[in-house]
Amino acid sequence: QKEVEQDPGPLSVPEGAIVSLNCTYSNSAFQYFMWYRQYSRKGPELLMYTYSSGNKEDGRFTAQVDKSSKYISLFIRDSQPSDSATYLCAMSARNNDMRFGAGTRLTVKP
Amino acid sequence: KAGVTQTPRYLIKTRGQQVTLSCSPISGHRSVSWYQQTPGQGLQFLFEYFSETQRNKGNFPGRFSGRQFSNSRSEMNVSTLELGDSALYLCASSKGTSGRETQYFGPGTRLLVL
């Protein structure tokens, strides 16, 4: 079993839809949780950063962490075609040794 | 503020050769981490350098090595290349002084081994 599990998709939604992306993990020592967005042929770009459990909102993006269930989510409201990318969850016990999910490929259709 | 830069962006090598990749972190960042990204395995942590010392290491064979210079620039070397080393190699930088900084990625070096 991988330390971090993420459904690779692909996921296709119409413009304006709410997108839900999820990861589960097995290492209870993880306490830093991140979501990265990666466009084709580019490096990952940090979207959201959360320490421990709780919710964090930034514009159209909301990150949720449930440490009791070892489950994290990223919600994208009012999705746009420009949101089409691969979304990677990442987590670490210490911030400089991250473990990544496989990435979910998202397509938002106009 | 300039981002993380990586050179070269693309590289083609043959089996058995060695390769050196370079990463320049964001100004003021002292930690540089290296990752390998492949379609099958995703993003995997190689190692992290902080103040010229390797601080963390992933589960890769000894053919993968790195170093960091006094200006925080880092190089990664892969010796005796294998076909399976074909991948996107990403470096990421952070301030590195506490456990709460986020990492910022460069565009990557795409290595193809023939």
Short mmCIF file of C-alpha atoms in Angstrom, two decimals:
data_model
loop_
_atom_site.label_atom_id
_atom_site.label_comp_id
_atom_site.label_asym_id
_atom_site.label_seq_id
_atom_site.Cartn_x
_atom_site.Cartn_y
_atom_site.Cartn_z
CA GLN A 1 0.00 0.00 0.00
CA LYS A 2 1.31 3.44 -0.92
CA GLU A 3 1.75 6.05 1.78
CA VAL A 4 -0.45 8.45 -0.16
CA GLU A 5 -3.34 7.32 -2.34
CA GLN A 6 -4.91 9.57 -4.94
CA ASP A 7 -7.30 8.62 -7.72
CA PRO A 8 -5.50 9.53 -10.97
CA GLY A 9 -8.76 10.16 -12.81
CA PRO A 10 -9.08 11.52 -15.39
CA LEU A 11 -11.86 13.77 -14.16
CA SER A 12 -13.89 15.84 -16.61
CA VAL A 13 -16.40 18.48 -15.52
CA PRO A 14 -18.34 21.29 -17.21
CA GLU A 15 -17.33 24.88 -16.62
CA GLY A 16 -18.83 26.26 -13.43
CA ALA A 17 -18.99 22.90 -11.64
CA ILE A 18 -17.68 22.27 -8.16
CA VAL A 19 -14.71 19.93 -8.25
CA SER A 20 -13.77 17.66 -5.37
CA LEU A 21 -10.31 16.09 -5.25
CA ASN A 22 -9.25 13.72 -2.50
CA CYS A 23 -6.30 11.86 -1.03
CA THR A 24 -5.95 9.34 1.74
CA TYR A 25 -2.78 8.51 3.60
CA SER A 26 -1.46 5.97 6.03
CA ASN A 27 1.31 7.76 7.94
CA SER A 28 -0.14 9.35 11.06
CA ALA A 29 3.03 11.43 11.45
CA PHE A 30 2.08 13.64 8.50
CA GLN A 31 1.15 17.09 9.69
CA TYR A 32 1.81 19.37 6.72
CA PHE A 33 -0.59 19.03 3.80
CA MET A 34 -0.30 20.68 0.43
CA TRP A 35 -2.02 20.78 -2.92
CA TYR A 36 -0.05 21.51 -6.05
CA ARG A 37 -1.28 22.21 -9.55
CA GLN A 38 0.81 21.09 -12.48
CA TYR A 39 0.22 22.17 -16.02
CA SER A 40 1.55 20.07 -18.86
CA ARG A 41 5.34 20.28 -19.18
CA LYS A 42 5.64 22.59 -16.17
CA GLY A 43 6.76 22.16 -12.59
CA PRO A 44 4.16 21.86 -9.80
CA GLU A 45 2.80 25.15 -8.45
CA LEU A 46 1.75 25.41 -4.81
CA LEU A 47 -1.99 26.05 -4.42
CA MET A 48 -2.82 25.41 -0.79
CA TYR A 49 -0.85 24.70 2.36
CA THR A 50 -2.43 23.47 5.58
CA TYR A 51 -0.89 22.57 8.89
CA SER A 52 -2.67 19.84 10.87
CA SER A 53 -6.47 19.49 10.69
CA GLY A 54 -9.05 22.02 9.57
CA ASN A 55 -10.17 24.01 6.59
CA LYS A 56 -8.46 26.71 4.60
CA GLU A 57 -10.01 28.85 1.92
CA ASP A 58 -8.31 30.90 -0.77
CA GLY A 59 -10.57 32.39 -3.42
CA ARG A 60 -12.27 29.56 -5.29
CA PHE A 61 -10.16 26.92 -3.54
CA THR A 62 -10.88 25.23 -0.21
CA ALA A 63 -8.61 22.66 1.39
CA GLN A 64 -9.82 20.34 4.13
CA VAL A 65 -7.78 18.04 6.34
CA ASP A 66 -9.28 15.34 8.54
CA LYS A 67 -6.41 13.75 10.41
CA SER A 68 -8.67 11.37 12.31
CA SER A 69 -9.72 9.80 9.00
CA LYS A 70 -6.36 10.41 7.29
CA TYR A 71 -8.20 12.13 4.47
CA ILE A 72 -7.63 15.44 2.71
CA SER A 73 -9.69 17.23 0.09
CA LEU A 74 -9.45 20.13 -2.30
CA PHE A 75 -12.60 21.81 -3.55
CA ILE A 76 -12.66 24.11 -6.56
CA ARG A 77 -15.73 26.29 -6.92
CA ASP A 78 -16.92 27.79 -10.20
CA SER A 79 -14.35 25.76 -12.11
CA GLN A 80 -12.80 27.36 -15.20
CA PRO A 81 -11.13 25.86 -18.27
CA SER A 82 -7.89 27.38 -16.99
CA ASP A 83 -8.18 25.01 -14.00
CA SER A 84 -7.52 22.09 -16.33
CA ALA A 85 -4.32 20.55 -14.99
CA THR A 86 -3.04 17.72 -12.84
CA TYR A 87 -3.61 18.23 -9.12
CA LEU A 88 -1.15 16.63 -6.73
CA CYS A 89 -1.65 16.22 -3.03
CA ALA A 90 1.50 16.22 -0.92
CA MET A 91 2.19 15.75 2.74
CA SER A 92 5.09 15.50 5.11
CA ALA A 93 6.02 14.93 8.70
CA ARG A 94 8.80 17.45 8.27
CA ASN A 95 8.21 19.94 5.52
CA ASN A 96 11.23 19.15 3.41
CA ASP A 97 10.54 15.45 2.86
CA MET A 98 7.26 15.39 1.00
CA ARG A 99 5.27 12.38 -0.18
CA PHE A 100 3.07 12.93 -3.19
CA GLY A 101 -0.09 11.36 -4.48
CA ALA A 102 -0.18 10.12 -8.06
CA GLY A 103 -2.01 13.25 -9.20
CA THR A 104 -5.53 13.66 -10.58
CA ARG A 105 -5.85 14.92 -14.13
CA LEU A 106 -8.72 17.41 -14.33
CA THR A 107 -10.34 18.78 -17.48
CA VAL A 108 -12.87 21.60 -17.27
CA LYS A 109 -14.88 21.81 -20.46
CA PRO A 110 -16.23 25.19 -21.66
CA LYS B 1 11.60 37.76 -7.35
CA ALA B 2 13.07 35.18 -9.72
CA GLY B 3 11.79 31.64 -9.36
CA VAL B 4 13.64 28.36 -9.25
CA THR B 5 15.63 27.75 -12.41
CA GLN B 6 16.84 24.46 -13.77
CA THR B 7 19.28 23.70 -16.56
CA PRO B 8 19.24 22.16 -19.00
CA ARG B 9 15.53 21.87 -19.71
CA TYR B 10 15.89 18.86 -21.99
CA LEU B 11 18.56 16.21 -22.23
CA ILE B 12 19.07 13.04 -24.26
CA LYS B 13 21.62 10.49 -23.12
CA THR B 14 22.39 6.85 -23.83
CA ARG B 15 22.57 3.96 -21.39
CA GLY B 16 25.75 3.86 -19.36
CA GLN B 17 26.45 7.56 -19.61
CA GLN B 18 26.29 9.96 -16.71
CA VAL B 19 24.46 13.25 -16.44
CA THR B 20 24.59 16.36 -14.25
CA LEU B 21 21.57 18.57 -13.70
CA SER B 22 21.67 22.02 -12.16
CA CYS B 23 19.24 23.93 -9.95
CA SER B 24 19.36 27.55 -8.80
CA PRO B 25 16.99 28.20 -5.88
CA ILE B 26 15.01 31.31 -5.12
CA SER B 27 17.23 34.00 -3.63
CA GLY B 28 17.43 33.56 0.13
CA HIS B 29 16.39 29.91 0.05
CA ARG B 30 18.93 27.54 1.55
CA SER B 31 17.16 24.22 1.07
CA VAL B 32 17.04 22.44 -2.26
CA SER B 33 15.17 19.18 -2.76
CA TRP B 34 15.25 16.95 -5.82
CA TYR B 35 12.40 14.82 -7.14
CA GLN B 36 11.94 12.35 -9.96
CA GLN B 37 8.60 12.34 -11.76
CA THR B 38 7.51 9.48 -14.01
CA PRO B 39 4.07 8.47 -15.29
CA GLY B 40 4.24 5.18 -13.44
CA GLN B 41 5.68 6.21 -10.08
CA GLY B 42 4.62 9.84 -9.87
CA LEU B 43 6.74 12.27 -7.90
CA GLN B 44 9.38 10.61 -5.76
CA PHE B 45 11.73 12.32 -3.35
CA LEU B 46 15.43 11.91 -4.12
CA PHE B 47 17.24 14.02 -1.55
CA GLU B 48 17.40 17.40 0.14
CA TYR B 49 20.37 19.65 0.73
CA PHE B 50 20.61 22.42 3.27
CA SER B 51 23.68 24.56 3.82
CA GLU B 52 25.80 22.28 1.61
CA THR B 53 24.83 19.15 3.60
CA GLN B 54 22.50 16.36 2.61
CA ARG B 55 19.73 16.48 5.18
CA ASN B 56 17.26 13.90 3.87
CA LYS B 57 17.46 11.07 1.40
CA GLY B 58 14.84 9.03 -0.42
CA ASN B 59 15.02 5.40 -1.55
CA PHE B 60 17.10 5.69 -4.67
CA PRO B 61 20.28 3.76 -5.54
CA GLY B 62 23.71 5.25 -5.04
CA ARG B 63 23.92 6.10 -8.74
CA PHE B 64 21.91 9.19 -7.81
CA SER B 65 23.93 11.77 -5.96
CA GLY B 66 23.92 15.47 -5.40
CA ARG B 67 25.70 18.37 -3.88
CA GLN B 68 25.07 21.94 -2.89
CA PHE B 69 27.37 24.88 -3.19
CA SER B 70 27.91 27.78 -0.82
CA ASN B 71 25.57 29.97 -2.89
CA SER B 72 22.82 27.31 -2.39
CA ARG B 73 22.88 26.23 -6.02
CA SER B 74 22.62 22.48 -6.32
CA GLU B 75 23.61 19.81 -8.79
CA MET B 76 22.31 16.31 -9.18
CA ASN B 77 24.33 13.57 -10.84
CA VAL B 78 23.17 10.24 -12.19
CA SER B 79 25.86 7.78 -13.16
CA THR B 80 25.57 4.67 -15.35
CA LEU B 81 22.24 5.74 -16.78
CA GLU B 82 19.50 3.16 -17.26
CA LEU B 83 16.44 3.33 -19.50
CA GLY B 84 14.27 3.61 -16.40
CA ASP B 85 15.98 6.86 -15.42
CA SER B 86 14.04 8.64 -18.16
CA ALA B 87 11.94 11.11 -16.24
CA LEU B 88 11.25 14.71 -15.38
CA TYR B 89 13.67 15.79 -12.66
CA LEU B 90 12.35 18.59 -10.50
CA CYS B 91 14.06 20.63 -7.90
CA ALA B 92 12.29 22.64 -5.25
CA SER B 93 13.62 25.29 -2.91
CA SER B 94 12.56 26.59 0.47
CA LYS B 95 14.06 28.68 3.25
CA GLY B 96 14.74 25.44 5.06
CA THR B 97 15.13 26.87 8.54
CA SER B 98 11.98 25.45 10.09
CA GLY B 99 9.47 22.74 9.41
CA ARG B 100 6.82 25.10 8.14
CA GLU B 101 8.11 26.50 4.89
CA THR B 102 6.63 25.53 1.59
CA GLN B 103 8.62 24.37 -1.36
CA TYR B 104 8.63 26.07 -4.73
CA PHE B 105 9.36 23.99 -7.80
CA GLY B 106 11.36 24.75 -10.89
CA PRO B 107 10.20 23.81 -14.40
CA GLY B 108 12.18 20.59 -14.39
CA THR B 109 14.75 18.90 -16.60
CA ARG B 110 13.32 16.27 -18.90
CA LEU B 111 15.82 13.45 -19.32
CA LEU B 112 15.47 10.82 -22.00
CA VAL B 113 17.76 7.79 -21.84
CA LEU B 114 18.07 5.81 -25.08
#
